[in-house]
mmCIF file of C-alpha atoms in Angstrom:
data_model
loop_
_atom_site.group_PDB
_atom_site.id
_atom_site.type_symbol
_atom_site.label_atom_id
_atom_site.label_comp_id
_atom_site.label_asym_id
_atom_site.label_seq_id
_atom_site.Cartn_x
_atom_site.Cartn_y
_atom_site.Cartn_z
ATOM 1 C CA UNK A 392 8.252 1.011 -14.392
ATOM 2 C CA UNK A 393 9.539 2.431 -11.201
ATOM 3 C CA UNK A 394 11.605 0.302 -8.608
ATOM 4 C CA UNK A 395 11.703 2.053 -5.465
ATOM 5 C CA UNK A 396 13.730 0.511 -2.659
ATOM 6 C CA UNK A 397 13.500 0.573 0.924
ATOM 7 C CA UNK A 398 16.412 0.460 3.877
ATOM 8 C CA UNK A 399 17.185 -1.139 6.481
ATOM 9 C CA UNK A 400 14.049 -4.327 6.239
ATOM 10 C CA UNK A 401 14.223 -4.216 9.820
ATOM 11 C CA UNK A 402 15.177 -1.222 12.875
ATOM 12 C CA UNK A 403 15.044 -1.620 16.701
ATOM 13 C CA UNK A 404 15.244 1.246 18.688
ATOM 14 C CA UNK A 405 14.967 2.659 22.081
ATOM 15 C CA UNK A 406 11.711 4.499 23.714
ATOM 16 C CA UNK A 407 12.645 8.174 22.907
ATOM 17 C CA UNK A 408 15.266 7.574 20.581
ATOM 18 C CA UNK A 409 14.955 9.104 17.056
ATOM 19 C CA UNK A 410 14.308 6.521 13.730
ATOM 20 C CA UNK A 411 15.174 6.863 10.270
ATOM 21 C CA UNK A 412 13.985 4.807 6.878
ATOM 22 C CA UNK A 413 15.371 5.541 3.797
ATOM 23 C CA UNK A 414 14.064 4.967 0.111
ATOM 24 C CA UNK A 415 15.423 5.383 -3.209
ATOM 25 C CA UNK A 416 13.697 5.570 -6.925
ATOM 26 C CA UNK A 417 14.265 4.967 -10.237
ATOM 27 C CA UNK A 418 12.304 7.480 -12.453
ATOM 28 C CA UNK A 419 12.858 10.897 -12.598
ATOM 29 C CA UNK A 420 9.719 11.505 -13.525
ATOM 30 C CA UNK A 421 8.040 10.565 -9.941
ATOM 31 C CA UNK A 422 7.040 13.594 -8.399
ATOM 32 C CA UNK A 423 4.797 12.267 -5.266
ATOM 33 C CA UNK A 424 6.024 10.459 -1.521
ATOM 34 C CA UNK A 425 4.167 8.893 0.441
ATOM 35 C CA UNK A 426 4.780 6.840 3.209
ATOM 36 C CA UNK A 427 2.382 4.471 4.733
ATOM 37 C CA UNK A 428 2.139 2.918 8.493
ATOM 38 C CA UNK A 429 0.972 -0.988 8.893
ATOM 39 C CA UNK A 430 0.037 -2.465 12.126
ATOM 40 C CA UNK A 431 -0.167 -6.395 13.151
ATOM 41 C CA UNK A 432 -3.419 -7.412 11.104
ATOM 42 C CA UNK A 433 -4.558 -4.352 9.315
ATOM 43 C CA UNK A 434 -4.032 -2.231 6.233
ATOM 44 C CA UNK A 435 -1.716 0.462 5.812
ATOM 45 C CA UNK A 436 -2.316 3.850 6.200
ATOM 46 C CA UNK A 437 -1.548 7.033 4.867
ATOM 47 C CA UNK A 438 0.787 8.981 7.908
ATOM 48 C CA UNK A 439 2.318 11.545 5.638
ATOM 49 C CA UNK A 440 3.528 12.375 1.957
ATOM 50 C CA UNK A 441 5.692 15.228 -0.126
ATOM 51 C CA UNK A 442 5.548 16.323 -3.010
ATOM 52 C CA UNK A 443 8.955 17.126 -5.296
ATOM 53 C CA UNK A 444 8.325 20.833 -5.103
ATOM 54 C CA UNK A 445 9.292 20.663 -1.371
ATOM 55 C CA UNK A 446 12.468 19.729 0.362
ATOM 56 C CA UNK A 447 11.481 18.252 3.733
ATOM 57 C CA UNK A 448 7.771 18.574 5.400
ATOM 58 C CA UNK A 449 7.063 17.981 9.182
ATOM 59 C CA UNK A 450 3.938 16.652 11.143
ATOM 60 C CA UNK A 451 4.411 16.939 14.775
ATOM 61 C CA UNK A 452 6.981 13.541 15.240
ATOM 62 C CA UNK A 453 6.968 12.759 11.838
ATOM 63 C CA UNK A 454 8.998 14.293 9.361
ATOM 64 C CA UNK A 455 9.921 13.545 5.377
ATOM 65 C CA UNK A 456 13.068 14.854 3.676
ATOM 66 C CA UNK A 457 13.444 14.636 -0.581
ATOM 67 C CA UNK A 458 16.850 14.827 -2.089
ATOM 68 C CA UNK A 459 15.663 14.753 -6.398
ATOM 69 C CA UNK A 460 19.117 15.142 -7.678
ATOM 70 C CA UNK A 461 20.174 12.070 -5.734
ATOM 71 C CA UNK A 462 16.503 10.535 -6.049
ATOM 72 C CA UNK A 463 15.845 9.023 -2.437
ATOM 73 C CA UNK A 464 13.202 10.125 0.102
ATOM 74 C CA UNK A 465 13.834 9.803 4.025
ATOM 75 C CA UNK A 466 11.087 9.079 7.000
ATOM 76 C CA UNK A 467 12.342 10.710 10.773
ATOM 77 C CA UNK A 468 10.157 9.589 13.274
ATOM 78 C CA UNK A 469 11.468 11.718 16.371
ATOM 79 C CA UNK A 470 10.851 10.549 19.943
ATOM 80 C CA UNK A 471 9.660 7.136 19.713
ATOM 81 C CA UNK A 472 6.834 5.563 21.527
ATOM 82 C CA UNK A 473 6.291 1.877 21.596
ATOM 83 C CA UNK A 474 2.548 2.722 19.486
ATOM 84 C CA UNK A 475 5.103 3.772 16.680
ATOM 85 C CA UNK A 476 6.586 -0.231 16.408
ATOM 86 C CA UNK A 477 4.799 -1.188 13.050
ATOM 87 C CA UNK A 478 6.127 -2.165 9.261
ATOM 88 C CA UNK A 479 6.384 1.317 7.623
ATOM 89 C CA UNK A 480 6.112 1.506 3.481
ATOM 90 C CA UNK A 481 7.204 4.683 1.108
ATOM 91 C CA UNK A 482 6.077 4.480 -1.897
ATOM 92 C CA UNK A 483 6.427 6.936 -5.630
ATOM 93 C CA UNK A 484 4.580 7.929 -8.052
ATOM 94 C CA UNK A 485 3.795 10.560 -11.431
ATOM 95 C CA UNK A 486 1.753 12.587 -9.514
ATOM 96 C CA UNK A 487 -1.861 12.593 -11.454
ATOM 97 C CA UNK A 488 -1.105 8.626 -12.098
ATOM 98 C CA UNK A 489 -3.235 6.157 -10.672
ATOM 99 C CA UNK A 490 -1.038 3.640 -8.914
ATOM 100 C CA UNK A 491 1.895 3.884 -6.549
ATOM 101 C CA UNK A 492 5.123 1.561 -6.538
ATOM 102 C CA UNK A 493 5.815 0.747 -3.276
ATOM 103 C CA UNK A 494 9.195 -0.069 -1.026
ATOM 104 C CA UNK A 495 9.478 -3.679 0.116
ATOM 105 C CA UNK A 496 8.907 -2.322 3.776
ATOM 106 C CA UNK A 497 10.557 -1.926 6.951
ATOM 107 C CA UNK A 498 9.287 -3.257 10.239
ATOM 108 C CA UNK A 499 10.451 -0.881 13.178
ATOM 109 C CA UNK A 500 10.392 -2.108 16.734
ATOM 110 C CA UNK A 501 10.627 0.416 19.275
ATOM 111 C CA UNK A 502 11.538 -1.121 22.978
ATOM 112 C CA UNK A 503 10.180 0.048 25.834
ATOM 113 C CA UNK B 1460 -18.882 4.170 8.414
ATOM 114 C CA UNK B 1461 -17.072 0.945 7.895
ATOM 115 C CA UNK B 1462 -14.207 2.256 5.137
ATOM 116 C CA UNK B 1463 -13.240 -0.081 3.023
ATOM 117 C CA UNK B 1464 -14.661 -4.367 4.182
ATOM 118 C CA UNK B 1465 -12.743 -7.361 2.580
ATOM 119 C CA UNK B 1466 -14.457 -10.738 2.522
ATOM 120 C CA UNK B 1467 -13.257 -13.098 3.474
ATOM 121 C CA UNK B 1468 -10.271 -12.539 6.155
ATOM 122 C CA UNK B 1469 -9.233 -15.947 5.653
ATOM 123 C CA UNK B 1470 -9.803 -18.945 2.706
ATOM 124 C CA UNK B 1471 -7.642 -21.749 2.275
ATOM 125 C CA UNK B 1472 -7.878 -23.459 -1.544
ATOM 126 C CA UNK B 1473 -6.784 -26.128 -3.226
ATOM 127 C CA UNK B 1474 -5.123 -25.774 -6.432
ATOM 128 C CA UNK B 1475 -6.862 -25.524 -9.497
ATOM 129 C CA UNK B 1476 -9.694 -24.380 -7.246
ATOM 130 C CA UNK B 1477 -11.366 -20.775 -8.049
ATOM 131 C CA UNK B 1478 -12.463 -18.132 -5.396
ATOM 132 C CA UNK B 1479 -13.866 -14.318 -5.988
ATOM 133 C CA UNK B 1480 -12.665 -11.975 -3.098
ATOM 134 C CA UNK B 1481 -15.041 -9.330 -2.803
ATOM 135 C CA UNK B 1482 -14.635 -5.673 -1.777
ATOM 136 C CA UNK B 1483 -16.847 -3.238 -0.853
ATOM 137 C CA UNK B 1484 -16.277 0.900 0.702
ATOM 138 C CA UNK B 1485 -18.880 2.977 2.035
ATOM 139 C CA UNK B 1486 -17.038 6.526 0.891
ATOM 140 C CA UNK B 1487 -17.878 7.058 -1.858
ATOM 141 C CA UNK B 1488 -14.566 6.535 -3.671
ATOM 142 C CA UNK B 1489 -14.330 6.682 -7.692
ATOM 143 C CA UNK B 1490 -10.986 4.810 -7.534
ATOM 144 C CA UNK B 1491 -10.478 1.300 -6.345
ATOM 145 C CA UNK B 1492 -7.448 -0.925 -6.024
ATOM 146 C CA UNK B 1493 -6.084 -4.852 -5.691
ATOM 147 C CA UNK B 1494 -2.674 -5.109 -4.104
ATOM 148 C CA UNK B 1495 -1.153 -8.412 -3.470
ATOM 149 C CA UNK B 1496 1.324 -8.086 -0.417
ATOM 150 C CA UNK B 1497 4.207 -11.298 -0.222
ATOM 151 C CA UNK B 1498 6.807 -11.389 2.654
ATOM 152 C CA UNK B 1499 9.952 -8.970 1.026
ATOM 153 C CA UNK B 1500 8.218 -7.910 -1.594
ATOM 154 C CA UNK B 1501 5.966 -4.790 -0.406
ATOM 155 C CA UNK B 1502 2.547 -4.216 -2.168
ATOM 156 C CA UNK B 1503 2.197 -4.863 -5.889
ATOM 157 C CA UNK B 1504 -1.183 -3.407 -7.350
ATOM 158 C CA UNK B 1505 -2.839 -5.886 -9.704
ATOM 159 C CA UNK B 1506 -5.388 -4.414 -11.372
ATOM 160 C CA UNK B 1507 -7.912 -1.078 -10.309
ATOM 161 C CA UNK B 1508 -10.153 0.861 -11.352
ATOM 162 C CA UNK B 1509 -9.894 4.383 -12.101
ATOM 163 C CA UNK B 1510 -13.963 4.591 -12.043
ATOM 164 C CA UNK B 1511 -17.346 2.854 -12.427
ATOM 165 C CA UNK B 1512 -16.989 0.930 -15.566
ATOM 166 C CA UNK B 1513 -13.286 0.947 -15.886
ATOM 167 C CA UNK B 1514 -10.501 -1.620 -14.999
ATOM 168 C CA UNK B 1515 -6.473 -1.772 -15.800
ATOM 169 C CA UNK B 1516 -3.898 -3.796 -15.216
ATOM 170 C CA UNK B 1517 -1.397 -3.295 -12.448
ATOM 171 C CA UNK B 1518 1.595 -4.786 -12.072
ATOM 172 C CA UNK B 1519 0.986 -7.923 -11.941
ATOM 173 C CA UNK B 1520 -2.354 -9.118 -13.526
ATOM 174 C CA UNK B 1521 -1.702 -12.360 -14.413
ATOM 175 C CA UNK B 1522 -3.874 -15.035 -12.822
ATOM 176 C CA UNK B 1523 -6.551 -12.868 -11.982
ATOM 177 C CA UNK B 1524 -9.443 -11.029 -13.056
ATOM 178 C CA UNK B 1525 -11.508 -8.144 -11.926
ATOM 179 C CA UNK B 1526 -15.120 -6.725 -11.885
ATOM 180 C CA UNK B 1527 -16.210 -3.285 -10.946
ATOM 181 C CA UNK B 1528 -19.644 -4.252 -9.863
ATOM 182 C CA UNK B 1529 -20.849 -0.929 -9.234
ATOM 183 C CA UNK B 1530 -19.240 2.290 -7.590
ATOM 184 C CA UNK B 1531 -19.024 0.434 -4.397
ATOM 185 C CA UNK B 1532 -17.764 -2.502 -5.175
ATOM 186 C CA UNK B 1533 -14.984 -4.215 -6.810
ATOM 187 C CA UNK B 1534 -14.312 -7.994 -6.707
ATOM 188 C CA UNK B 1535 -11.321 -10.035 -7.717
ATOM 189 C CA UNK B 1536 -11.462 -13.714 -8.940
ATOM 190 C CA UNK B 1537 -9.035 -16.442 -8.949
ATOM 191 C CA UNK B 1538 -9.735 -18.596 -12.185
ATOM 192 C CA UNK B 1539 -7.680 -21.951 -11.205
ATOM 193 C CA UNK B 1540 -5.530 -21.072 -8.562
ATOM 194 C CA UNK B 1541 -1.852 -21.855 -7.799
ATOM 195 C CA UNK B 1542 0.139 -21.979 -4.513
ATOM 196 C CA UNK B 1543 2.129 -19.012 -5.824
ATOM 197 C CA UNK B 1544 -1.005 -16.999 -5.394
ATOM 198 C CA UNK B 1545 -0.729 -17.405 -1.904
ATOM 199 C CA UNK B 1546 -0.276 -13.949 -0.481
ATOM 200 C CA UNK B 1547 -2.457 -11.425 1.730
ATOM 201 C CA UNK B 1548 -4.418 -9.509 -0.717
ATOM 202 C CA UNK B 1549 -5.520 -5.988 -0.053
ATOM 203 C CA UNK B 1550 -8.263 -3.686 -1.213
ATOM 204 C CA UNK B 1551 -8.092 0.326 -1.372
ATOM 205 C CA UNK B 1552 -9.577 3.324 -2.422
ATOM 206 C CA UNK B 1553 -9.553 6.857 -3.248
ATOM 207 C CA UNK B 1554 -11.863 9.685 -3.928
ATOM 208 C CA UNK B 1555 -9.785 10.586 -6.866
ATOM 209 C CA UNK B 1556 -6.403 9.569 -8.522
ATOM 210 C CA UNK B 1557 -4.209 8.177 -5.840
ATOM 211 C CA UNK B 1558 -1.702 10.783 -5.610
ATOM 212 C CA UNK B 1559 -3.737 13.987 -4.921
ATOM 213 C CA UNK B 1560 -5.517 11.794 -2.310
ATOM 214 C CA UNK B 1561 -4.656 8.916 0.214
ATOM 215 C CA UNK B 1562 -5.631 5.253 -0.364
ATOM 216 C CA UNK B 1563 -7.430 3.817 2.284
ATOM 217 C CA UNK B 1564 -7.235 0.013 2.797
ATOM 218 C CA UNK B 1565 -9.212 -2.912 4.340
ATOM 219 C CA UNK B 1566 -7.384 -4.736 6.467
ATOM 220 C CA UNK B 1567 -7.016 -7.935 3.924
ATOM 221 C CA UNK B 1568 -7.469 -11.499 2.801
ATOM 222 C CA UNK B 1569 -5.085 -13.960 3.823
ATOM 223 C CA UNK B 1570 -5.352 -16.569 0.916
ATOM 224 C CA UNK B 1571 -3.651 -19.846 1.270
ATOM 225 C CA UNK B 1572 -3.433 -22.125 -1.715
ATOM 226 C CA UNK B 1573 -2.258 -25.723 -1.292
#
């Protein structure tokens, strides 16, 4: 199956500084991003995804770049609030599939 | 509208003990999931259901079982449980196959097993 790994496990940053995860996969054959936001106590949630027909796609702070040759996937999150400190997740998958292999986490801090 | 409502939050168990966490979601979702979530490990889906009727193994199944009750609900059950079942368990949905829509998730069981 896929293995999909997720870097660094843990980021601090400053309020209004810029922060960047990084994931990398093993099949080829995955085709779909997403990337998932989990606060204190609650499930995660969908913030934003990309498909492998598309290099990068934005949503207003958030952005999500796709390199296939060297198969890894990157979350920006530009201007940092303190709302944005949670444990973010990517995850792949074959994109018509019905389960997604996710990243071990990474739990981002941002300091006020 | 509630989403997607795990019961219990919280259960404690002894080993060899057995426990059914239940699931329900008010969206009318086809597609419903069990992830297990362990400290460094990330999710890891255990067994869903792609619709009403239908259940397959995840990743890691073993230990557990599963009912789709109906297209609301979907349980999970704990035969004779062991403390390396201990984990937060989470349930999800989606209106169709997981990666033309998001999963949405209730916000888990923490199961303890002693």
């Amino acid at each position: 199956g896929e293995n999909v790994e997720q870097h660094p496990s843990t980021l601090s940053v400053q309020e209004g500084d810029s922060a960047v995860i990084k994931c990398t996969y093993s099949d080829s054959a995955s085709n779909y991003f997403p990337w998932y936001k989990q606060e204190l106590g609650k499930g995660p949630q969908l913030i934003i995804d990309i498909r492998s027909n598309v290099g990068e796609k934005k949503d207003q702070r958030i952005a999500v770049t796709l390199n296939k040759t060297a198969k890894h996937f990157s979350l920006h999150i530009t201007e940092t609030q303190p709302e944005d400190s949670a444990v973010y997740f990517c995850a792949a998958s074959i994109s018509g599939a019905n389960n997604l292999f996710f990243g071990t986490g990474t739990r981002l801090t941002v300091i006020p | 509208n509630a989403g997607v409502t795990q019961t219990p939050k919280f259960q404690v168990l002894k080993t060899g003990q057995s426990m059914t966490l239940q699931c329900a979601q008010d969206m009318n979702h086809n597609s419903m999931y069990w992830y297990r979530q362990d400290p460094g490990m990330g999710l890891r889906l255990i067994y869903y259901s792609a619709s009403e009727g239908t259940t397959d193994k995840g990743e890691v199944p073993n230990g557990y079982n599963v009912s789709r009750l109906n297209k609301r609900e979907f349980s999970l059950r704990l035969e004779s449980a062991a403390p390396s079942q201990t984990s937060v368990y989470f349930c999800a949905s989606t209106l169709g196959r997981v990666t033309n829509q998001p999963q949405h998730f209730g916000d888990g069981t923490r199961l303890s097993i002693l």
